[in-house]
């Protein structure tokens, strides 16, 4: 499968989603699974763009590649922005999700949607590189 | 698909129609429209989502912002959200906080 290397800028999000939708379709994911994977990658890419690079006055690229085997589709996102582990962040609790809107904490929803939406999500640090790994199981 | 947020201020009801894909790159446009709608002090906010094909958490945050900006007493209606977008609203507990409907009549 193709690799996508793209500047870590907000304008890139649409192209990132198009790439993920393409690999998801090639893997035979259904509409909901395709969407959930696109959403998950979009959310993490948004964090990389906002916090990994821009807020630190840095610029850089995001690299996306995909691996397909008999059991799963794996999408791997790599960047060299500041180290950031989404799995170490505090997520909204059940209580938070039941709060009236005007009392809701603003943060955490993106990573929450990522983790809920894909079959497996993990973060690894390889040297100075952040690796965000998304897995979707294939239905046989 | 290109994003747009169109405001129709109808008496004490603010109606906003969203088209395309709502991600963090364009969420600011939606927020601007909410701010404009809030100027008229609406009693109700109605969001038409049937032409919205994608919504990231940035979109959810603008809905939270709308509630905070317009006041807790302003009811928010979300009309015509389709499959995955509706699923996102439900996963995030928004179905407890806004009125989710297939269609809307005044």
mmCIF file of N, CA, C and O in Angstrom, chain B residues 3 5-7 9 14-18 22 27-42 44-47 58-71 74 76-77:
data_model
loop_
_atom_site.group_PDB
_atom_site.id
_atom_site.type_symbol
_atom_site.label_atom_id
_atom_site.label_comp_id
_atom_site.label_asym_id
_atom_site.label_seq_id
_atom_site.Cartn_x
_atom_site.Cartn_y
_atom_site.Cartn_z
ATOM 1 N N UNK B 3 -16.424 22.628 3.378
ATOM 2 C CA UNK B 3 -17.318 22.886 4.495
ATOM 3 C C UNK B 3 -18.005 24.232 4.370
ATOM 4 O O UNK B 3 -17.398 25.205 3.894
ATOM 5 N N UNK B 5 -21.114 26.658 6.700
ATOM 6 C CA UNK B 5 -22.085 26.799 7.778
ATOM 7 C C UNK B 5 -22.928 28.020 7.446
ATOM 8 O O UNK B 5 -22.409 29.132 7.404
ATOM 9 N N UNK B 6 -24.216 27.813 7.182
ATOM 10 C CA UNK B 6 -25.080 28.926 6.764
ATOM 11 C C UNK B 6 -26.113 29.226 7.840
ATOM 12 O O UNK B 6 -26.834 28.344 8.277
ATOM 13 N N UNK B 7 -26.167 30.498 8.211
ATOM 14 C CA UNK B 7 -27.057 30.940 9.280
ATOM 15 C C UNK B 7 -28.336 31.541 8.716
ATOM 16 O O UNK B 7 -28.291 32.340 7.773
ATOM 17 N N UNK B 9 -31.371 33.430 10.671
ATOM 18 C CA UNK B 9 -31.974 33.871 11.932
ATOM 19 C C UNK B 9 -33.457 34.072 11.717
ATOM 20 O O UNK B 9 -33.871 34.949 10.955
ATOM 21 N N UNK B 14 -32.351 30.416 15.921
ATOM 22 C CA UNK B 14 -31.189 30.476 15.024
ATOM 23 C C UNK B 14 -31.080 29.124 14.330
ATOM 24 O O UNK B 14 -31.019 28.096 14.988
ATOM 25 N N UNK B 15 -31.060 29.139 13.009
ATOM 26 C CA UNK B 15 -30.959 27.889 12.238
ATOM 27 C C UNK B 15 -29.641 27.903 11.471
ATOM 28 O O UNK B 15 -29.357 28.861 10.743
ATOM 29 N N UNK B 16 -28.861 26.847 11.658
ATOM 30 C CA UNK B 16 -27.582 26.762 10.957
ATOM 31 C C UNK B 16 -27.529 25.458 10.177
ATOM 32 O O UNK B 16 -27.755 24.392 10.757
ATOM 33 N N UNK B 17 -27.235 25.544 8.897
ATOM 34 C CA UNK B 17 -27.115 24.358 8.046
ATOM 35 C C UNK B 17 -25.639 24.096 7.780
ATOM 36 O O UNK B 17 -24.922 24.973 7.300
ATOM 37 N N UNK B 18 -25.197 22.876 8.120
ATOM 38 C CA UNK B 18 -23.791 22.509 7.926
ATOM 39 C C UNK B 18 -23.662 21.582 6.716
ATOM 40 O O UNK B 18 -24.424 20.638 6.569
ATOM 41 N N UNK B 22 -16.570 18.616 8.711
ATOM 42 C CA UNK B 22 -16.258 19.523 9.804
ATOM 43 C C UNK B 22 -15.081 18.965 10.600
ATOM 44 O O UNK B 22 -15.243 18.072 11.425
ATOM 45 N N UNK B 27 -13.340 24.270 11.802
ATOM 46 C CA UNK B 27 -14.251 24.455 12.944
ATOM 47 C C UNK B 27 -14.398 25.928 13.306
ATOM 48 O O UNK B 27 -15.448 26.343 13.806
ATOM 49 N N UNK B 28 -13.344 26.714 13.054
ATOM 50 C CA UNK B 28 -13.403 28.142 13.350
ATOM 51 C C UNK B 28 -14.513 28.854 12.583
ATOM 52 O O UNK B 28 -15.117 29.801 13.087
ATOM 53 N N UNK B 29 -14.784 28.371 11.368
ATOM 54 C CA UNK B 29 -15.872 28.978 10.583
ATOM 55 C C UNK B 29 -17.216 28.742 11.259
ATOM 56 O O UNK B 29 -18.075 29.617 11.300
ATOM 57 N N UNK B 30 -17.394 27.519 11.752
ATOM 58 C CA UNK B 30 -18.626 27.167 12.456
ATOM 59 C C UNK B 30 -18.747 28.023 13.711
ATOM 60 O O UNK B 30 -19.804 28.566 14.028
ATOM 61 N N UNK B 31 -17.631 28.170 14.429
ATOM 62 C CA UNK B 31 -17.633 28.959 15.662
ATOM 63 C C UNK B 31 -18.011 30.421 15.350
ATOM 64 O O UNK B 31 -18.775 31.039 16.092
ATOM 65 N N UNK B 32 -17.483 30.962 14.255
ATOM 66 C CA UNK B 32 -17.809 32.337 13.863
ATOM 67 C C UNK B 32 -19.309 32.491 13.625
ATOM 68 O O UNK B 32 -19.919 33.491 14.013
ATOM 69 N N UNK B 33 -19.907 31.496 12.990
ATOM 70 C CA UNK B 33 -21.339 31.556 12.695
ATOM 71 C C UNK B 33 -22.149 31.465 13.988
ATOM 72 O O UNK B 33 -23.166 32.137 14.154
ATOM 73 N N UNK B 34 -21.686 30.655 14.925
ATOM 74 C CA UNK B 34 -22.347 30.563 16.238
ATOM 75 C C UNK B 34 -22.305 31.921 16.929
ATOM 76 O O UNK B 34 -23.296 32.382 17.502
ATOM 77 N N UNK B 35 -21.148 32.575 16.875
ATOM 78 C CA UNK B 35 -21.009 33.881 17.530
ATOM 79 C C UNK B 35 -21.967 34.886 16.907
ATOM 80 O O UNK B 35 -22.598 35.683 17.597
ATOM 81 N N UNK B 36 -22.087 34.834 15.581
ATOM 82 C CA UNK B 36 -22.998 35.737 14.870
ATOM 83 C C UNK B 36 -24.446 35.433 15.274
ATOM 84 O O UNK B 36 -25.221 36.334 15.541
ATOM 85 N N UNK B 37 -24.765 34.143 15.340
ATOM 86 C CA UNK B 37 -26.128 33.746 15.717
ATOM 87 C C UNK B 37 -26.446 34.203 17.135
ATOM 88 O O UNK B 37 -27.566 34.626 17.428
ATOM 89 N N UNK B 38 -25.456 34.158 18.012
ATOM 90 C CA UNK B 38 -25.662 34.499 19.421
ATOM 91 C C UNK B 38 -25.996 35.970 19.604
ATOM 92 O O UNK B 38 -26.650 36.347 20.579
ATOM 93 N N UNK B 39 -25.568 36.787 18.654
ATOM 94 C CA UNK B 39 -25.818 38.239 18.753
ATOM 95 C C UNK B 39 -27.303 38.554 18.819
ATOM 96 O O UNK B 39 -27.713 39.550 19.409
ATOM 97 N N UNK B 40 -28.119 37.705 18.217
ATOM 98 C CA UNK B 40 -29.570 37.944 18.178
ATOM 99 C C UNK B 40 -30.274 37.364 19.404
ATOM 100 O O UNK B 40 -31.505 37.383 19.470
ATOM 101 N N UNK B 41 -29.514 36.834 20.349
ATOM 102 C CA UNK B 41 -30.071 36.225 21.568
ATOM 103 C C UNK B 41 -31.199 35.242 21.281
ATOM 104 O O UNK B 41 -32.335 35.419 21.741
ATOM 105 N N UNK B 42 -30.904 34.192 20.522
ATOM 106 C CA UNK B 42 -31.961 33.239 20.184
ATOM 107 C C UNK B 42 -32.398 32.425 21.398
ATOM 108 O O UNK B 42 -31.653 32.272 22.360
ATOM 109 N N UNK B 44 -33.642 29.364 20.732
ATOM 110 C CA UNK B 44 -33.461 28.001 20.236
ATOM 111 C C UNK B 44 -32.370 28.001 19.182
ATOM 112 O O UNK B 44 -32.265 28.948 18.381
ATOM 113 N N UNK B 45 -31.569 26.939 19.170
ATOM 114 C CA UNK B 45 -30.567 26.771 18.111
ATOM 115 C C UNK B 45 -30.858 25.457 17.403
ATOM 116 O O UNK B 45 -30.964 24.411 18.051
ATOM 117 N N UNK B 46 -31.030 25.528 16.092
ATOM 118 C CA UNK B 46 -31.318 24.319 15.316
ATOM 119 C C UNK B 46 -30.186 24.095 14.326
ATOM 120 O O UNK B 46 -29.878 24.979 13.521
ATOM 121 N N UNK B 47 -29.562 22.934 14.414
ATOM 122 C CA UNK B 47 -28.441 22.596 13.526
ATOM 123 C C UNK B 47 -28.914 21.530 12.545
ATOM 124 O O UNK B 47 -29.337 20.450 12.948
ATOM 125 N N UNK B 58 -13.654 18.495 17.059
ATOM 126 C CA UNK B 58 -13.649 19.956 16.952
ATOM 127 C C UNK B 58 -15.065 20.485 16.753
ATOM 128 O O UNK B 58 -15.417 21.556 17.256
ATOM 129 N N UNK B 59 -15.879 19.743 16.018
ATOM 130 C CA UNK B 59 -17.271 20.115 15.806
ATOM 131 C C UNK B 59 -18.071 19.999 17.094
ATOM 132 O O UNK B 59 -18.910 20.846 17.402
ATOM 133 N N UNK B 60 -17.802 18.942 17.841
ATOM 134 C CA UNK B 60 -18.481 18.759 19.132
ATOM 135 C C UNK B 60 -18.140 19.920 20.057
ATOM 136 O O UNK B 60 -18.997 20.428 20.785
ATOM 137 N N UNK B 61 -16.886 20.334 20.018
ATOM 138 C CA UNK B 61 -16.464 21.428 20.893
ATOM 139 C C UNK B 61 -17.164 22.731 20.533
ATOM 140 O O UNK B 61 -17.449 23.545 21.407
ATOM 141 N N UNK B 62 -17.460 22.932 19.279
ATOM 142 C CA UNK B 62 -18.193 24.149 18.890
ATOM 143 C C UNK B 62 -19.631 24.086 19.413
ATOM 144 O O UNK B 62 -20.192 25.109 19.816
ATOM 145 N N UNK B 63 -20.210 22.894 19.449
ATOM 146 C CA UNK B 63 -21.566 22.760 19.997
ATOM 147 C C UNK B 63 -21.543 23.062 21.496
ATOM 148 O O UNK B 63 -22.440 23.734 22.028
ATOM 149 N N UNK B 64 -20.512 22.595 22.189
ATOM 150 C CA UNK B 64 -20.349 22.933 23.608
ATOM 151 C C UNK B 64 -20.211 24.449 23.757
ATOM 152 O O UNK B 64 -20.826 25.083 24.624
ATOM 153 N N UNK B 65 -19.395 25.044 22.901
ATOM 154 C CA UNK B 65 -19.205 26.497 22.915
ATOM 155 C C UNK B 65 -20.536 27.214 22.698
ATOM 156 O O UNK B 65 -20.832 28.209 23.370
ATOM 157 N N UNK B 66 -21.365 26.696 21.791
ATOM 158 C CA UNK B 66 -22.656 27.327 21.491
ATOM 159 C C UNK B 66 -23.526 27.366 22.738
ATOM 160 O O UNK B 66 -24.168 28.370 23.045
ATOM 161 N N UNK B 67 -23.536 26.251 23.460
ATOM 162 C CA UNK B 67 -24.345 26.180 24.679
ATOM 163 C C UNK B 67 -23.838 27.178 25.710
ATOM 164 O O UNK B 67 -24.626 27.859 26.380
ATOM 165 N N UNK B 68 -22.512 27.269 25.824
ATOM 166 C CA UNK B 68 -21.931 28.184 26.805
ATOM 167 C C UNK B 68 -22.158 29.634 26.393
ATOM 168 O O UNK B 68 -22.399 30.503 27.230
ATOM 169 N N UNK B 69 -22.104 29.894 25.094
ATOM 170 C CA UNK B 69 -22.245 31.272 24.592
ATOM 171 C C UNK B 69 -23.698 31.739 24.680
ATOM 172 O O UNK B 69 -23.981 32.872 25.057
ATOM 173 N N UNK B 70 -24.613 30.859 24.290
ATOM 174 C CA UNK B 70 -26.018 31.267 24.203
ATOM 175 C C UNK B 70 -26.738 31.120 25.523
ATOM 176 O O UNK B 70 -27.809 31.688 25.719
ATOM 177 N N UNK B 71 -26.185 30.302 26.414
ATOM 178 C CA UNK B 71 -26.801 30.134 27.723
ATOM 179 C C UNK B 71 -27.429 28.763 27.877
ATOM 180 O O UNK B 71 -27.912 28.163 26.928
ATOM 181 N N UNK B 74 -30.949 27.810 26.415
ATOM 182 C CA UNK B 74 -31.208 27.709 24.977
ATOM 183 C C UNK B 74 -31.126 26.244 24.567
ATOM 184 O O UNK B 74 -30.083 25.609 24.710
ATOM 185 N N UNK B 76 -30.809 23.126 22.125
ATOM 186 C CA UNK B 76 -30.142 22.871 20.848
ATOM 187 C C UNK B 76 -30.759 21.638 20.203
ATOM 188 O O UNK B 76 -30.906 20.596 20.850
ATOM 189 N N UNK B 77 -31.163 21.771 18.947
ATOM 190 C CA UNK B 77 -31.749 20.677 18.177
ATOM 191 C C UNK B 77 -30.763 20.285 17.080
ATOM 192 O O UNK B 77 -30.248 21.138 16.360
#
